CSV table of C-alpha atoms and ligand atoms in Angstrom, one decimal:
chain,number,residue,atom,x,y,z
N,1,MET,CA,0.0,0.0,0.0
N,2,ASN,CA,1.5,3.3,-0.9
N,3,ASP,CA,0.3,6.8,0.0
N,4,GLN,CA,-1.3,7.3,-3.4
N,5,SER,CA,-3.7,4.4,-2.7
N,6,PHE,CA,-5.0,6.0,0.5
N,7,ASP,CA,-8.6,6.8,0.3
N,8,THR,CA,-9.9,9.0,3.1
N,9,LYS,CA,-13.5,8.0,2.4
N,10,ASN,CA,-12.8,4.3,2.8
N,11,ALA,CA,-10.3,5.1,5.6
N,12,VAL,CA,-7.5,2.6,4.8
N,13,PRO,CA,-5.8,2.8,8.2
N,14,TYR,CA,-2.2,3.6,8.7
N,15,GLY,CA,-0.7,3.5,12.2
N,16,LYS,CA,0.5,6.7,13.8
N,17,PHE,CA,3.7,8.1,12.3
N,18,GLU,CA,3.7,5.5,9.5
N,19,ASN,CA,2.7,7.4,6.3
N,20,PRO,CA,4.7,10.5,5.6
N,21,ASN,CA,1.7,12.3,4.1
N,22,ILE,CA,-1.3,11.2,6.1
N,23,THR,CA,-1.9,10.7,9.8
N,24,ALA,CA,-3.6,7.6,11.4
N,25,LYS,CA,-6.8,9.7,11.3
N,26,GLY,CA,-6.5,10.3,7.6
N,27,GLU,CA,-5.6,14.0,7.9
N,28,ASP,CA,-2.8,15.7,6.0
N,29,ARG,CA,0.4,15.5,7.9
N,30,ALA,CA,2.2,18.9,8.5
N,31,SER,CA,5.5,19.6,6.9
N,32,VAL,CA,8.1,22.2,7.3
N,33,PRO,CA,9.8,23.9,4.3
N,34,LEU,CA,13.4,25.0,4.6
N,35,MET,CA,12.8,28.7,4.8
N,36,LYS,CA,16.1,30.3,5.7
N,37,ALA,CA,19.0,27.9,6.4
N,38,THR,CA,20.8,30.0,9.0
N,39,THR,CA,22.6,27.1,10.7
N,40,LEU,CA,24.4,24.2,9.2
N,41,TRP,CA,25.2,21.6,11.8
N,42,PHE,CA,28.0,19.0,11.5
N,43,ASN,CA,28.0,15.9,13.6
N,44,THR,CA,31.6,15.3,14.3
N,45,GLY,CA,31.1,11.6,15.2
N,46,THR,CA,29.3,9.7,17.9
N,47,LEU,CA,32.4,8.7,19.9
N,48,CYS,CA,32.3,10.3,23.3
N,49,ASN,CA,34.7,10.1,26.3
N,50,ILE,CA,31.7,9.3,28.6
N,51,GLU,CA,28.4,7.4,28.3
N,52,CYS,CA,25.5,9.4,29.7
N,53,LEU,CA,22.3,7.5,30.8
N,54,ASN,CA,20.0,9.4,28.4
N,55,CYS,CA,22.2,10.5,25.5
N,56,TYR,CA,19.8,11.1,22.6
N,57,ILE,CA,22.4,10.0,20.0
N,58,GLU,CA,23.5,7.0,22.2
N,59,SER,CA,27.1,8.2,22.2
N,60,SER,CA,29.8,6.3,24.1
N,61,PRO,CA,33.5,5.5,24.0
N,62,LYS,CA,32.5,2.6,21.6
N,63,ASN,CA,29.7,3.9,19.4
N,64,ASP,CA,31.1,5.0,16.1
N,65,ALA,CA,27.9,4.6,14.1
N,66,LEU,CA,28.6,8.2,12.9
N,67,VAL,CA,32.3,8.4,12.2
N,68,TYR,CA,34.6,11.4,12.4
N,69,ILE,CA,33.9,13.9,9.7
N,70,THR,CA,36.9,15.6,8.2
N,71,THR,CA,38.0,19.1,7.5
N,72,ALA,CA,37.9,18.4,3.7
N,73,GLU,CA,34.3,17.2,4.0
N,74,VAL,CA,33.3,20.2,6.0
N,75,GLU,CA,34.9,22.5,3.4
N,76,GLU,CA,32.9,20.8,0.6
N,77,TYR,CA,29.7,21.8,2.4
N,78,LEU,CA,30.9,25.3,3.1
N,79,ASP,CA,31.4,25.6,-0.7
N,80,GLN,CA,27.9,24.3,-1.3
N,81,ILE,CA,26.5,26.9,1.1
N,82,GLU,CA,28.0,29.5,-1.1
N,83,GLU,CA,26.9,27.8,-4.4
N,84,ARG,CA,23.3,27.4,-3.2
N,85,LYS,CA,23.3,30.9,-1.7
N,86,TRP,CA,22.1,29.7,1.6
N,87,ALA,CA,21.6,32.5,4.2
N,88,THR,CA,23.8,30.6,6.7
N,89,THR,CA,25.4,32.6,9.4
N,90,GLU,CA,26.3,29.9,11.9
N,91,ILE,CA,28.2,26.6,11.6
N,92,ALA,CA,27.5,24.4,14.6
N,93,PHE,CA,29.3,21.2,15.8
N,94,THR,CA,27.9,18.5,17.9
N,95,GLY,CA,28.8,14.9,18.7
N,96,GLY,CA,29.5,12.7,20.5
N,97,GLU,CA,32.2,14.9,22.0
N,98,PRO,CA,33.4,17.1,19.2
N,99,PHE,CA,36.9,17.5,20.7
N,100,MET,CA,37.5,13.7,20.3
N,101,ASN,CA,37.6,14.4,16.5
N,102,PRO,CA,41.2,15.1,15.5
N,103,ASP,CA,40.1,17.7,13.0
N,104,MET,CA,38.0,19.7,15.3
N,105,ILE,CA,40.2,22.8,15.6
N,106,ASP,CA,40.7,22.8,11.9
N,107,MET,CA,37.0,22.5,11.2
N,108,MET,CA,36.4,25.4,13.4
N,109,ARG,CA,39.1,27.4,11.7
N,110,VAL,CA,37.9,26.9,8.2
N,111,SER,CA,34.4,27.9,9.3
N,112,LEU,CA,35.6,31.0,11.0
N,113,GLU,CA,37.9,32.0,8.1
N,114,ARG,CA,34.8,32.1,5.9
N,115,GLY,CA,33.1,34.5,8.3
N,116,TYR,CA,30.7,32.2,10.1
N,117,GLU,CA,29.9,32.2,13.7
N,118,VAL,CA,30.8,28.9,15.3
N,119,LEU,CA,29.0,27.0,18.0
N,120,VAL,CA,30.5,24.0,19.6
N,121,LEU,CA,28.5,21.7,21.9
N,122,THR,CA,30.9,20.1,24.3
N,123,ASN,CA,31.1,18.5,27.7
N,124,ALA,CA,34.3,20.6,28.4
N,125,MET,CA,36.0,17.5,29.8
N,126,LEU,CA,39.3,15.9,29.1
N,127,PRO,CA,39.1,15.8,25.3
N,128,MET,CA,38.8,19.7,25.3
N,129,MET,CA,41.5,20.0,27.9
N,130,ARG,CA,44.3,18.3,26.0
N,131,LYS,CA,47.3,20.5,25.4
N,132,THR,CA,47.0,20.6,21.7
N,133,VAL,CA,43.3,21.3,21.7
N,134,LYS,CA,43.7,24.1,24.3
N,135,ALA,CA,46.5,25.6,22.2
N,136,GLY,CA,44.3,25.5,19.1
N,137,LEU,CA,41.3,27.0,20.9
N,138,LEU,CA,43.5,29.8,22.3
N,139,GLU,CA,44.7,30.6,18.8
N,140,LEU,CA,41.2,30.7,17.4
N,141,GLN,CA,40.0,32.7,20.4
N,142,ALA,CA,42.7,35.4,19.8
N,143,GLN,CA,41.7,35.8,16.2
N,144,TYR,CA,38.0,35.2,16.2
N,145,GLY,CA,36.9,35.4,19.8
N,146,ASP,CA,33.6,37.1,19.4
N,147,LYS,CA,32.5,34.6,16.7
N,148,ILE,CA,32.9,31.5,18.9
N,149,THR,CA,30.4,30.1,21.4
N,150,MET,CA,31.1,27.1,23.5
N,151,ARG,CA,27.9,25.5,24.7
N,152,ILE,CA,28.6,23.3,27.7
N,153,SER,CA,26.4,20.3,28.6
N,154,LEU,CA,25.7,20.8,32.3
N,155,ASP,CA,22.7,18.6,32.9
N,156,HIS,CA,21.8,20.1,36.3
N,157,PHE,CA,23.2,22.9,38.4
N,158,LYS,CA,23.6,20.4,41.3
N,159,ALA,CA,26.7,18.2,41.1
N,160,GLU,CA,24.9,15.1,42.4
N,161,LEU,CA,22.1,15.2,39.7
N,162,HIS,CA,24.5,16.0,36.9
N,163,ASP,CA,26.7,13.1,38.0
N,164,GLU,CA,23.7,10.8,38.2
N,165,GLU,CA,23.4,11.2,34.5
N,166,ARG,CA,27.0,11.4,33.5
N,167,GLY,CA,29.0,9.5,36.1
N,168,LYS,CA,30.6,10.3,39.4
N,169,GLY,CA,33.0,13.2,39.4
N,170,SER,CA,32.0,14.4,35.9
N,171,TYR,CA,30.5,17.7,37.2
N,172,ALA,CA,33.8,18.7,38.8
N,173,VAL,CA,35.7,18.0,35.6
N,174,THR,CA,33.2,20.0,33.5
N,175,ILE,CA,33.3,23.0,35.9
N,176,LYS,CA,37.1,22.9,35.6
N,177,GLY,CA,36.8,23.0,31.9
N,178,MET,CA,34.4,25.9,32.1
N,179,GLN,CA,36.8,27.8,34.4
N,180,TRP,CA,39.5,27.4,31.8
N,181,LEU,CA,37.1,28.8,29.1
N,182,ARG,CA,36.1,31.6,31.5
N,183,ASP,CA,39.8,32.5,32.2
N,184,ASN,CA,40.5,32.7,28.5
N,185,GLY,CA,37.6,34.8,27.6
N,186,PHE,CA,35.4,32.4,25.7
N,187,THR,CA,31.7,33.1,25.3
N,188,MET,CA,29.9,30.2,27.0
N,189,ALA,CA,26.3,29.0,27.0
N,190,VAL,CA,25.0,26.0,28.9
N,191,ALA,CA,22.6,23.2,27.9
N,192,GLY,CA,20.7,21.7,30.8
N,193,ARG,CA,18.1,19.0,31.1
N,194,THR,CA,14.7,18.9,32.6
N,195,LEU,CA,14.4,15.3,33.5
N,196,TRP,CA,14.3,15.9,37.3
N,197,GLY,CA,11.1,17.9,36.9
N,198,ASP,CA,12.2,21.3,38.3
N,199,SER,CA,10.2,24.2,37.2
N,200,ASP,CA,11.7,26.6,34.6
N,201,GLU,CA,12.0,29.2,37.3
N,202,ASP,CA,13.7,27.0,39.8
N,203,SER,CA,16.1,25.7,37.2
N,204,ARG,CA,17.1,29.2,36.1
N,205,ALA,CA,17.5,30.4,39.6
N,206,GLY,CA,19.8,27.4,40.4
N,207,TYR,CA,21.9,28.0,37.3
N,208,LYS,CA,22.1,31.7,38.1
N,209,ALA,CA,23.5,31.0,41.6
N,210,LEU,CA,26.0,28.6,40.1
N,211,PHE,CA,27.2,31.1,37.4
N,212,GLU,CA,27.6,33.8,40.0
N,213,GLU,CA,29.6,31.5,42.3
N,214,HIS,CA,32.1,30.8,39.5
N,215,ASN,CA,31.9,34.2,37.7
N,216,PHE,CA,30.6,32.6,34.6
N,217,GLU,CA,29.2,35.3,32.3
N,218,ILE,CA,26.2,33.3,31.2
N,219,ASP,CA,22.7,34.7,31.4
N,220,ALA,CA,20.6,32.1,33.2
N,221,TYR,CA,17.4,33.7,32.0
N,222,SER,CA,18.2,33.8,28.3
N,223,PRO,CA,16.7,30.7,26.7
N,224,GLY,CA,19.4,30.8,24.1
N,225,MET,CA,22.3,31.0,26.6
N,226,THR,CA,20.9,28.6,29.2
N,227,VAL,CA,19.0,26.1,27.1
N,228,LEU,CA,16.8,23.7,29.0
N,229,PHE,CA,15.9,20.7,26.9
N,230,PRO,CA,12.6,18.9,27.3
N,231,GLU,CA,13.1,15.1,27.5
N,232,MET,CA,12.5,12.9,24.6
N,233,ASP,CA,10.6,9.9,25.9
N,234,GLU,CA,9.8,7.6,23.0
N,235,THR,CA,7.3,5.6,25.1
N,236,VAL,CA,4.9,8.6,25.7
N,237,GLU,CA,1.8,8.8,23.5
N,238,VAL,CA,1.9,12.0,21.4
N,239,PRO,CA,-0.6,13.3,18.9
N,240,GLU,CA,0.3,13.6,15.2
N,241,ILE,CA,0.8,17.0,13.8
N,242,THR,CA,-1.5,17.9,10.9
N,243,THR,CA,-1.6,20.9,8.7
N,244,ALA,CA,-4.5,22.3,10.8
N,245,CYS,CA,-2.3,22.2,14.0
N,246,TRP,CA,-0.4,25.4,13.1
N,247,GLY,CA,-3.6,27.4,13.4
N,248,ILE,CA,-4.9,25.6,16.4
N,249,LEU,CA,-1.6,25.9,18.3
N,250,ASN,CA,-0.9,29.4,16.9
N,251,LYS,CA,2.5,28.3,15.7
N,252,SER,CA,4.4,28.8,12.5
N,253,PRO,CA,6.5,26.3,10.7
N,254,ARG,CA,9.1,29.1,10.6
N,255,ASP,CA,9.7,28.5,14.3
N,256,ILE,CA,10.6,24.8,13.9
N,257,MET,CA,14.3,23.9,13.8
N,258,CYS,CA,14.1,22.2,10.4
N,259,ALA,CA,12.9,25.5,8.8
N,260,SER,CA,16.3,27.0,9.5
N,261,SER,CA,18.9,24.3,9.7
N,262,ARG,CA,20.2,20.9,8.5
N,263,MET,CA,22.8,18.5,9.9
N,264,VAL,CA,25.6,16.8,8.0
N,265,VAL,CA,26.7,13.3,9.3
N,266,LYS,CA,29.0,10.6,8.1
N,267,ARG,CA,27.7,7.1,8.7
N,268,LYS,CA,30.2,4.3,9.3
N,269,GLY,CA,31.0,2.5,6.0
N,270,ALA,CA,29.5,5.3,3.9
N,271,ASP,CA,31.6,6.8,1.1
N,272,LYS,CA,30.2,10.3,1.6
N,273,PRO,CA,28.5,12.3,4.3
N,274,ALA,CA,24.7,12.7,4.2
N,275,VAL,CA,22.5,15.6,5.1
N,276,LEU,CA,19.7,15.1,7.7
N,277,ALA,CA,16.7,17.2,8.4
N,278,CYS,CA,17.8,18.1,11.9
N,279,THR,CA,20.0,17.2,14.8
N,280,LEU,CA,17.3,15.2,16.6
N,281,LEU,CA,16.8,12.2,14.3
N,282,PRO,CA,20.2,10.9,13.3
N,283,TYR,CA,19.2,7.3,12.8
N,284,SER,CA,15.8,7.7,11.0
N,285,PRO,CA,16.3,6.9,7.3
N,286,GLU,CA,13.2,9.0,6.4
N,287,PHE,CA,14.9,12.1,7.7
N,288,GLU,CA,18.1,11.6,5.5
N,289,LEU,CA,17.5,13.9,2.6
N,290,GLY,CA,20.5,13.2,0.3
N,291,GLU,CA,24.2,13.8,0.0
N,292,THR,CA,24.1,17.4,-1.1
N,293,LEU,CA,22.6,20.6,0.3
N,294,GLU,CA,20.6,20.9,-2.9
N,295,GLU,CA,19.0,17.5,-2.2
N,296,ALA,CA,18.3,18.7,1.3
N,297,GLU,CA,16.3,21.8,0.4
N,298,GLY,CA,12.9,20.0,0.3
N,299,ALA,CA,10.2,20.3,2.9
N,300,VAL,CA,10.4,17.9,5.9
N,301,LYS,CA,7.3,15.8,6.7
N,302,LEU,CA,6.7,15.8,10.5
N,303,ASN,CA,6.5,12.0,10.6
N,304,HIS,CA,8.1,11.2,13.9
N,305,LYS,CA,7.1,11.4,17.6
N,306,HIS,CA,10.0,13.8,18.2
N,307,CYS,CA,8.6,16.3,15.7
N,308,ALA,CA,5.4,16.4,17.7
N,309,LYS,CA,6.6,16.2,21.2
N,310,PHE,CA,10.0,17.9,21.1
N,311,CYS,CA,9.5,20.5,18.4
N,312,VAL,CA,5.9,21.4,17.8
N,313,LEU,CA,4.4,20.8,21.3
N,314,GLY,CA,7.6,21.1,23.4
N,315,GLY,CA,8.8,24.2,21.7
N,316,ALA,CA,12.5,23.3,21.8
N,317,SER,CA,15.1,24.0,19.3
N,318,CYS,CA,18.6,22.5,19.4
N,319,SER,CA,20.0,25.6,17.7
N,320,ALA,CA,18.5,28.1,20.0
S,401,SF4,S1,28.5,13.9,26.8
S,401,SF4,FE1,26.9,14.4,25.3
S,401,SF4,S2,27.4,13.1,23.5
S,401,SF4,FE2,28.6,12.3,25.2
S,401,SF4,S3,27.3,10.6,26.0
S,401,SF4,FE3,26.9,12.5,27.2
S,401,SF4,S4,25.1,13.4,26.2
S,401,SF4,FE4,26.0,11.9,24.8
S,402,SF4,S1,12.4,16.5,15.0
S,402,SF4,FE1,11.8,18.7,14.9
S,402,SF4,S2,13.5,19.6,13.7
S,402,SF4,FE2,13.6,17.4,13.4
S,402,SF4,S3,12.4,17.0,11.5
S,402,SF4,FE3,11.0,16.8,13.2
S,402,SF4,S4,10.1,18.8,13.5
S,402,SF4,FE4,11.9,19.1,12.2
C-alpha cells in the first residue's frame, strides 16, 4: 500500500507516524519547508569520552555509528552553502564529544575563516582540555573570539544530579573546563536537562547562583544561553501534527528547527556524508535527505514522535 492508494472515504488505516503524508486519522500531515538555512550543523562523530544515561544519540566511547567527519568534507559543504546561496550565518558542531575528533580545531578554523559564527556543543571535559586542543582553541579565540560560542552540557546545576546522568566526578571535571574557558575569555552557553522535573523558574535560579559562584558570564534567564531541553521519551503517546495544527496551536512552521537548519553526518561505512533534516533524528532513514545541500532543500514531513513532542508541542530547538 502506498500513500497514493490512501482513500480517506474508505479510511484505509495507517498506524501513527507511518505514512509521511497522512496521519492515522487520515488527515494531511504537517510539513516544514526549509525557509532560511541560517545554521548548518555537523555531527563530528558519535564517539564520546563518557556514556550518559540518556544520550539522545547514544554516544559512548564505543559507538562509532557516525564516524569522524573531516575538514575536507566540512569544506565541501561550506562551498555548497556559497553555491546554493544559503543564508547561513552559523556553523555548529555536535557529537559525541566534538573534541574527540582530531580535525575539530581545523574544522572550526575553516568555518571562522569564511566569516561564520561557530557554535560547539561540548562537555568541556578531558578531550577539550588536552594540550594541543587548548592551544588550538586559544589561537582561534585570539583571532575570532567574538564569533565563537562554546555550549557546555551541564545537565543540572547540582553536582549530584549531573553526576547521576554522567558519572561520578564528571560535574567537577566540567566545571574545571568551564573555568578554563572563562579565564581565557570564551563566550559560554549552557545546555541543561529537565528530567528531574524542576520548574523553569527553579532551574534558572539554580543556574544563576552557580554562574555567580564561578563568575561565569552566562545569562541564566536567556533561553538561548541557558538552554533547558525537554526530555524525549519515546514511550509517551503523542498526537500527530496535521496541517491544521499550526492554526490551532498558533505556531508557525518558521519556528521549527528544520525550517532554518540541516545537519551533516557521516555514517560508518558510507563513502560520503549525508544531510539530515535536523540534529534530533540521526538514525531515522526517512529524515536523511540526500548527500548534497541541494537535495536537502525540500520540505520535511513531520512523521516522527520527536517532531510532535519535542518541536511542535515542546517548543524546543537545538539551535536556540
Ligand atoms: S557527553 Fe553528550 S554526547 Fe557524550 S554521552 Fe553524554 S550526552 Fe551523549
Ligand atoms: S524532530 Fe523537529 S526539527 Fe527534526 S524534523 Fe522533526 S520537526 Fe523538524
